[in-house]
Amino acid sequence: MANHAIFDRPMDAPVPKGFEQALFGMGCYWGVERLFWEQDGVWMTQVGFSGGSVPNPTYRQVCGGDTGHAEVVHIVYDPARISYEHLLKLFWENHDPTQGNRQGNDVGDQYRSVIMYYTDTQRAQAEASKTDYDNRLAVAGKKKITTEILPVSEFYPAQEIEHQQYLHKVPNGYCNMRGTGVEAAMPEGHELP
């Protein structure tokens, strides 16, 4: 496996002791990966696919719409430096979680909004944040959240190395991340800037 273009460590390196993992689908994974690699406390990011029925799919297979996979970003982070709640805040604010199987012009179930949890604590935090953000969207006159919250399933890194850290390699490349403009709750213990 190649080294991460920003962190310069093998992308298949074991998760360090005390670190945790997260898995998010927010539409096209290029911009999503950049959002998370820019966060202090994130140790590794990797784009790939999860939630479908075809093992180790290619990008072309997923784009064909028959694999059931979502484009996702796998994140390894140090919870002493960035909390899962903080990652959830970034998740809600940086895409539109009300669109079902699309993000803007990107249409298909590979672009669906999904949180895949590794632990019961993550599940509880994800569900609480979804309820809170749904309420905030309703107050703002927006539609209901369609985001799925599921137990983590097999993560298949994108085989095509050019997809990994794509927006580092192609700084002006395609990025379709658009939030709703509605702020999510600030995690406890975090001060507003």
PDB file of N, CA and C in Angstrom, residues 43-111:
ATOM      1  N   TRP A  43      -5.074  11.341  12.167  1.00  0.00           N
ATOM      2  CA  TRP A  43      -3.788  10.680  11.924  1.00  0.00           C
ATOM      3  C   TRP A  43      -3.723  10.045  10.539  1.00  0.00           C
ATOM      4  N   MET A  44      -4.889   9.642   9.997  1.00  0.00           N
ATOM      5  CA  MET A  44      -4.927   8.981   8.695  1.00  0.00           C
ATOM      6  C   MET A  44      -6.306   9.172   8.074  1.00  0.00           C
ATOM      7  N   THR A  45      -6.322   9.342   6.752  1.00  0.00           N
ATOM      8  CA  THR A  45      -7.567   9.331   5.986  1.00  0.00           C
ATOM      9  C   THR A  45      -7.353   8.434   4.776  1.00  0.00           C
ATOM     10  N   GLN A  46      -8.431   7.832   4.324  1.00  0.00           N
ATOM     11  CA  GLN A  46      -8.359   6.974   3.140  1.00  0.00           C
ATOM     12  C   GLN A  46      -9.755   6.901   2.522  1.00  0.00           C
ATOM     13  N   VAL A  47      -9.826   7.062   1.202  1.00  0.00           N
ATOM     14  CA  VAL A  47     -11.118   6.961   0.529  1.00  0.00           C
ATOM     15  C   VAL A  47     -11.365   5.529   0.086  1.00  0.00           C
ATOM     16  N   GLY A  48     -12.649   5.177   0.011  1.00  0.00           N
ATOM     17  CA  GLY A  48     -13.001   3.825  -0.427  1.00  0.00           C
ATOM     18  C   GLY A  48     -14.502   3.650  -0.431  1.00  0.00           C
ATOM     19  N   PHE A  49     -14.905   2.410  -0.249  1.00  0.00           N
ATOM     20  CA  PHE A  49     -16.307   2.040  -0.408  1.00  0.00           C
ATOM     21  C   PHE A  49     -16.747   1.125   0.727  1.00  0.00           C
ATOM     22  N   SER A  50     -18.019   1.241   1.103  1.00  0.00           N
ATOM     23  CA  SER A  50     -18.561   0.378   2.138  1.00  0.00           C
ATOM     24  C   SER A  50     -20.077   0.323   1.989  1.00  0.00           C
ATOM     25  N   GLY A  51     -20.668  -0.708   2.582  1.00  0.00           N
ATOM     26  CA  GLY A  51     -22.121  -0.806   2.622  1.00  0.00           C
ATOM     27  C   GLY A  51     -22.745  -1.528   1.452  1.00  0.00           C
ATOM     28  N   GLY A  52     -21.929  -2.139   0.597  1.00  0.00           N
ATOM     29  CA  GLY A  52     -22.473  -2.829  -0.574  1.00  0.00           C
ATOM     30  C   GLY A  52     -22.273  -4.326  -0.516  1.00  0.00           C
ATOM     31  N   SER A  53     -22.498  -4.966  -1.660  1.00  0.00           N
ATOM     32  CA  SER A  53     -22.488  -6.426  -1.704  1.00  0.00           C
ATOM     33  C   SER A  53     -21.331  -7.014  -2.516  1.00  0.00           C
ATOM     34  N   VAL A  54     -20.547  -6.173  -3.174  1.00  0.00           N
ATOM     35  CA  VAL A  54     -19.462  -6.667  -4.030  1.00  0.00           C
ATOM     36  C   VAL A  54     -18.134  -6.477  -3.302  1.00  0.00           C
ATOM     37  N   PRO A  55     -17.362  -7.570  -3.095  1.00  0.00           N
ATOM     38  CA  PRO A  55     -16.081  -7.408  -2.408  1.00  0.00           C
ATOM     39  C   PRO A  55     -15.065  -6.657  -3.273  1.00  0.00           C
ATOM     40  N   ASN A  56     -14.303  -5.774  -2.624  1.00  0.00           N
ATOM     41  CA  ASN A  56     -13.186  -5.066  -3.249  1.00  0.00           C
ATOM     42  C   ASN A  56     -13.539  -4.464  -4.613  1.00  0.00           C
ATOM     43  N   PRO A  57     -14.580  -3.625  -4.682  1.00  0.00           N
ATOM     44  CA  PRO A  57     -15.027  -3.117  -5.979  1.00  0.00           C
ATOM     45  C   PRO A  57     -14.059  -2.086  -6.545  1.00  0.00           C
ATOM     46  N   THR A  58     -14.086  -1.920  -7.847  1.00  0.00           N
ATOM     47  CA  THR A  58     -13.370  -0.822  -8.489  1.00  0.00           C
ATOM     48  C   THR A  58     -14.275   0.406  -8.495  1.00  0.00           C
ATOM     49  N   TYR A  59     -13.674   1.556  -8.726  1.00  0.00           N
ATOM     50  CA  TYR A  59     -14.443   2.799  -8.825  1.00  0.00           C
ATOM     51  C   TYR A  59     -15.465   2.685  -9.956  1.00  0.00           C
ATOM     52  N   ARG A  60     -15.042   2.113 -11.069  1.00  0.00           N
ATOM     53  CA  ARG A  60     -15.940   1.971 -12.225  1.00  0.00           C
ATOM     54  C   ARG A  60     -17.148   1.096 -11.868  1.00  0.00           C
ATOM     55  N   GLN A  61     -16.913   0.009 -11.115  1.00  0.00           N
ATOM     56  CA  GLN A  61     -18.028  -0.861 -10.702  1.00  0.00           C
ATOM     57  C   GLN A  61     -19.016  -0.093  -9.829  1.00  0.00           C
ATOM     58  N   VAL A  62     -18.493   0.674  -8.872  1.00  0.00           N
ATOM     59  CA  VAL A  62     -19.366   1.432  -7.969  1.00  0.00           C
ATOM     60  C   VAL A  62     -20.156   2.479  -8.753  1.00  0.00           C
ATOM     61  N   CYS A  63     -19.489   3.142  -9.688  1.00  0.00           N
ATOM     62  CA  CYS A  63     -20.175   4.150 -10.516  1.00  0.00           C
ATOM     63  C   CYS A  63     -21.263   3.515 -11.381  1.00  0.00           C
ATOM     64  N   GLY A  64     -21.141   2.217 -11.671  1.00  0.00           N
ATOM     65  CA  GLY A  64     -22.156   1.514 -12.455  1.00  0.00           C
ATOM     66  C   GLY A  64     -23.472   1.363 -11.712  1.00  0.00           C
ATOM     67  N   GLY A  65     -23.430   1.547 -10.379  1.00  0.00           N
ATOM     68  CA  GLY A  65     -24.658   1.567  -9.592  1.00  0.00           C
ATOM     69  C   GLY A  65     -25.184   0.220  -9.150  1.00  0.00           C
ATOM     70  N   ASP A  66     -24.413  -0.857  -9.371  1.00  0.00           N
ATOM     71  CA  ASP A  66     -24.922  -2.198  -9.039  1.00  0.00           C
ATOM     72  C   ASP A  66     -24.289  -2.819  -7.796  1.00  0.00           C
ATOM     73  N   THR A  67     -23.341  -2.124  -7.161  1.00  0.00           N
ATOM     74  CA  THR A  67     -22.628  -2.743  -6.031  1.00  0.00           C
ATOM     75  C   THR A  67     -23.283  -2.441  -4.691  1.00  0.00           C
ATOM     76  N   GLY A  68     -24.075  -1.359  -4.612  1.00  0.00           N
ATOM     77  CA  GLY A  68     -24.696  -0.967  -3.348  1.00  0.00           C
ATOM     78  C   GLY A  68     -23.776  -0.213  -2.416  1.00  0.00           C
ATOM     79  N   HIS A  69     -22.531   0.027  -2.837  1.00  0.00           N
ATOM     80  CA  HIS A  69     -21.571   0.706  -1.965  1.00  0.00           C
ATOM     81  C   HIS A  69     -21.787   2.214  -1.945  1.00  0.00           C
ATOM     82  N   ALA A  70     -21.430   2.824  -0.831  1.00  0.00           N
ATOM     83  CA  ALA A  70     -21.338   4.279  -0.719  1.00  0.00           C
ATOM     84  C   ALA A  70     -19.865   4.671  -0.800  1.00  0.00           C
ATOM     85  N   GLU A  71     -19.599   5.849  -1.363  1.00  0.00           N
ATOM     86  CA  GLU A  71     -18.256   6.418  -1.284  1.00  0.00           C
ATOM     87  C   GLU A  71     -18.077   6.919   0.149  1.00  0.00           C
ATOM     88  N   VAL A  72     -17.023   6.449   0.803  1.00  0.00           N
ATOM     89  CA  VAL A  72     -16.800   6.792   2.211  1.00  0.00           C
ATOM     90  C   VAL A  72     -15.347   7.193   2.434  1.00  0.00           C
ATOM     91  N   VAL A  73     -15.124   7.849   3.568  1.00  0.00           N
ATOM     92  CA  VAL A  73     -13.771   8.162   4.019  1.00  0.00           C
ATOM     93  C   VAL A  73     -13.556   7.492   5.369  1.00  0.00           C
ATOM     94  N   HIS A  74     -12.479   6.719   5.443  1.00  0.00           N
ATOM     95  CA  HIS A  74     -12.060   6.068   6.691  1.00  0.00           C
ATOM     96  C   HIS A  74     -11.078   7.007   7.379  1.00  0.00           C
ATOM     97  N   ILE A  75     -11.327   7.255   8.651  1.00  0.00           N
ATOM     98  CA  ILE A  75     -10.544   8.214   9.420  1.00  0.00           C
ATOM     99  C   ILE A  75      -9.973   7.517  10.649  1.00  0.00           C
ATOM    100  N   VAL A  76      -8.683   7.725  10.916  1.00  0.00           N
ATOM    101  CA  VAL A  76      -8.065   7.300  12.172  1.00  0.00           C
ATOM    102  C   VAL A  76      -7.677   8.584  12.898  1.00  0.00           C
ATOM    103  N   TYR A  77      -8.104   8.692  14.149  1.00  0.00           N
ATOM    104  CA  TYR A  77      -7.890   9.950  14.869  1.00  0.00           C
ATOM    105  C   TYR A  77      -7.517   9.693  16.323  1.00  0.00           C
ATOM    106  N   ASP A  78      -6.906  10.718  16.922  1.00  0.00           N
ATOM    107  CA  ASP A  78      -6.508  10.681  18.323  1.00  0.00           C
ATOM    108  C   ASP A  78      -7.613  11.355  19.136  1.00  0.00           C
ATOM    109  N   PRO A  79      -8.394  10.583  19.905  1.00  0.00           N
ATOM    110  CA  PRO A  79      -9.523  11.182  20.642  1.00  0.00           C
ATOM    111  C   PRO A  79      -9.087  12.147  21.734  1.00  0.00           C
ATOM    112  N   ALA A  80      -7.797  12.156  22.074  1.00  0.00           N
ATOM    113  CA  ALA A  80      -7.303  13.144  23.034  1.00  0.00           C
ATOM    114  C   ALA A  80      -7.152  14.517  22.376  1.00  0.00           C
ATOM    115  N   ARG A  81      -7.154  14.553  21.037  1.00  0.00           N
ATOM    116  CA  ARG A  81      -6.962  15.810  20.309  1.00  0.00           C
ATOM    117  C   ARG A  81      -8.201  16.246  19.531  1.00  0.00           C
ATOM    118  N   ILE A  82      -9.022  15.302  19.096  1.00  0.00           N
ATOM    119  CA  ILE A  82     -10.265  15.631  18.398  1.00  0.00           C
ATOM    120  C   ILE A  82     -11.299  14.574  18.769  1.00  0.00           C
ATOM    121  N   SER A  83     -12.480  15.025  19.160  1.00  0.00           N
ATOM    122  CA  SER A  83     -13.504  14.086  19.627  1.00  0.00           C
ATOM    123  C   SER A  83     -14.353  13.579  18.468  1.00  0.00           C
ATOM    124  N   TYR A  84     -15.028  12.464  18.700  1.00  0.00           N
ATOM    125  CA  TYR A  84     -15.964  11.954  17.696  1.00  0.00           C
ATOM    126  C   TYR A  84     -17.095  12.956  17.482  1.00  0.00           C
ATOM    127  N   GLU A  85     -17.531  13.620  18.557  1.00  0.00           N
ATOM    128  CA  GLU A  85     -18.579  14.641  18.410  1.00  0.00           C
ATOM    129  C   GLU A  85     -18.131  15.777  17.494  1.00  0.00           C
ATOM    130  N   HIS A  86     -16.847  16.124  17.567  1.00  0.00           N
ATOM    131  CA  HIS A  86     -16.328  17.168  16.681  1.00  0.00           C
ATOM    132  C   HIS A  86     -16.344  16.682  15.227  1.00  0.00           C
ATOM    133  N   LEU A  87     -15.986  15.420  15.006  1.00  0.00           N
ATOM    134  CA  LEU A  87     -16.058  14.856  13.654  1.00  0.00           C
ATOM    135  C   LEU A  87     -17.502  14.865  13.150  1.00  0.00           C
ATOM    136  N   LEU A  88     -18.456  14.565  14.035  1.00  0.00           N
ATOM    137  CA  LEU A  88     -19.872  14.591  13.652  1.00  0.00           C
ATOM    138  C   LEU A  88     -20.316  16.001  13.278  1.00  0.00           C
ATOM    139  N   LYS A  89     -19.862  17.000  14.005  1.00  0.00           N
ATOM    140  CA  LYS A  89     -20.201  18.388  13.670  1.00  0.00           C
ATOM    141  C   LYS A  89     -19.723  18.712  12.254  1.00  0.00           C
ATOM    142  N   LEU A  90     -18.503  18.317  11.933  1.00  0.00           N
ATOM    143  CA  LEU A  90     -17.963  18.527  10.585  1.00  0.00           C
ATOM    144  C   LEU A  90     -18.799  17.763   9.553  1.00  0.00           C
ATOM    145  N   PHE A  91     -19.192  16.545   9.903  1.00  0.00           N
ATOM    146  CA  PHE A  91     -20.018  15.720   9.014  1.00  0.00           C
ATOM    147  C   PHE A  91     -21.317  16.446   8.665  1.00  0.00           C
ATOM    148  N   TRP A  92     -22.061  16.888   9.669  1.00  0.00           N
ATOM    149  CA  TRP A  92     -23.369  17.504   9.421  1.00  0.00           C
ATOM    150  C   TRP A  92     -23.249  18.808   8.659  1.00  0.00           C
ATOM    151  N   GLU A  93     -22.238  19.613   8.967  1.00  0.00           N
ATOM    152  CA  GLU A  93     -22.162  20.963   8.404  1.00  0.00           C
ATOM    153  C   GLU A  93     -21.596  21.020   6.989  1.00  0.00           C
ATOM    154  N   ASN A  94     -20.948  19.968   6.526  1.00  0.00           N
ATOM    155  CA  ASN A  94     -20.215  20.047   5.270  1.00  0.00           C
ATOM    156  C   ASN A  94     -20.815  19.250   4.118  1.00  0.00           C
ATOM    157  N   HIS A  95     -22.055  18.807   4.265  1.00  0.00           N
ATOM    158  CA  HIS A  95     -22.802  18.254   3.137  1.00  0.00           C
ATOM    159  C   HIS A  95     -24.283  18.469   3.444  1.00  0.00           C
ATOM    160  N   ASP A  96     -25.142  18.105   2.521  1.00  0.00           N
ATOM    161  CA  ASP A  96     -26.583  18.234   2.750  1.00  0.00           C
ATOM    162  C   ASP A  96     -27.136  16.843   3.049  1.00  0.00           C
ATOM    163  N   PRO A  97     -27.428  16.553   4.319  1.00  0.00           N
ATOM    164  CA  PRO A  97     -27.857  15.211   4.705  1.00  0.00           C
ATOM    165  C   PRO A  97     -29.330  14.932   4.447  1.00  0.00           C
ATOM    166  N   THR A  98     -29.995  15.801   3.660  1.00  0.00           N
ATOM    167  CA  THR A  98     -31.441  15.638   3.417  1.00  0.00           C
ATOM    168  C   THR A  98     -31.748  15.139   2.005  1.00  0.00           C
ATOM    169  N   GLN A  99     -30.733  14.835   1.211  1.00  0.00           N
ATOM    170  CA  GLN A  99     -30.953  14.617  -0.220  1.00  0.00           C
ATOM    171  C   GLN A  99     -31.120  13.157  -0.642  1.00  0.00           C
ATOM    172  N   GLY A 100     -31.072  12.216   0.292  1.00  0.00           N
ATOM    173  CA  GLY A 100     -31.219  10.816  -0.116  1.00  0.00           C
ATOM    174  C   GLY A 100     -30.009  10.346  -0.892  1.00  0.00           C
ATOM    175  N   ASN A 101     -30.234   9.719  -2.026  1.00  0.00           N
ATOM    176  CA  ASN A 101     -29.142   9.134  -2.807  1.00  0.00           C
ATOM    177  C   ASN A 101     -28.542  10.143  -3.787  1.00  0.00           C
ATOM    178  N   ARG A 102     -28.070  11.254  -3.240  1.00  0.00           N
ATOM    179  CA  ARG A 102     -27.416  12.251  -4.088  1.00  0.00           C
ATOM    180  C   ARG A 102     -26.751  13.303  -3.213  1.00  0.00           C
ATOM    181  N   GLN A 103     -25.852  14.053  -3.825  1.00  0.00           N
ATOM    182  CA  GLN A 103     -25.357  15.306  -3.281  1.00  0.00           C
ATOM    183  C   GLN A 103     -25.287  16.265  -4.457  1.00  0.00           C
ATOM    184  N   GLY A 104     -26.232  17.177  -4.523  1.00  0.00           N
ATOM    185  CA  GLY A 104     -26.265  18.123  -5.627  1.00  0.00           C
ATOM    186  C   GLY A 104     -26.416  17.418  -6.963  1.00  0.00           C
ATOM    187  N   ASN A 105     -25.461  17.684  -7.885  1.00  0.00           N
ATOM    188  CA  ASN A 105     -25.513  17.076  -9.215  1.00  0.00           C
ATOM    189  C   ASN A 105     -25.045  15.627  -9.229  1.00  0.00           C
ATOM    190  N   ASP A 106     -24.436  15.156  -8.135  1.00  0.00           N
ATOM    191  CA  ASP A 106     -23.965  13.766  -8.055  1.00  0.00           C
ATOM    192  C   ASP A 106     -25.140  12.900  -7.599  1.00  0.00           C
ATOM    193  N   VAL A 107     -25.631  12.068  -8.493  1.00  0.00           N
ATOM    194  CA  VAL A 107     -26.834  11.280  -8.219  1.00  0.00           C
ATOM    195  C   VAL A 107     -26.504   9.794  -8.244  1.00  0.00           C
ATOM    196  N   GLY A 108     -27.027   9.059  -7.259  1.00  0.00           N
ATOM    197  CA  GLY A 108     -26.824   7.624  -7.172  1.00  0.00           C
ATOM    198  C   GLY A 108     -26.576   7.228  -5.734  1.00  0.00           C
ATOM    199  N   ASP A 109     -26.822   5.950  -5.411  1.00  0.00           N
ATOM    200  CA  ASP A 109     -26.700   5.557  -4.003  1.00  0.00           C
ATOM    201  C   ASP A 109     -25.262   5.593  -3.496  1.00  0.00           C
ATOM    202  N   GLN A 110     -24.275   5.669  -4.388  1.00  0.00           N
ATOM    203  CA  GLN A 110     -22.892   5.795  -3.920  1.00  0.00           C
ATOM    204  C   GLN A 110     -22.657   7.146  -3.238  1.00  0.00           C
ATOM    205  N   TYR A 111     -23.550   8.121  -3.484  1.00  0.00           N
ATOM    206  CA  TYR A 111     -23.390   9.468  -2.920  1.00  0.00           C
ATOM    207  C   TYR A 111     -24.265   9.685  -1.683  1.00  0.00           C
TER     208      TYR A 111
END
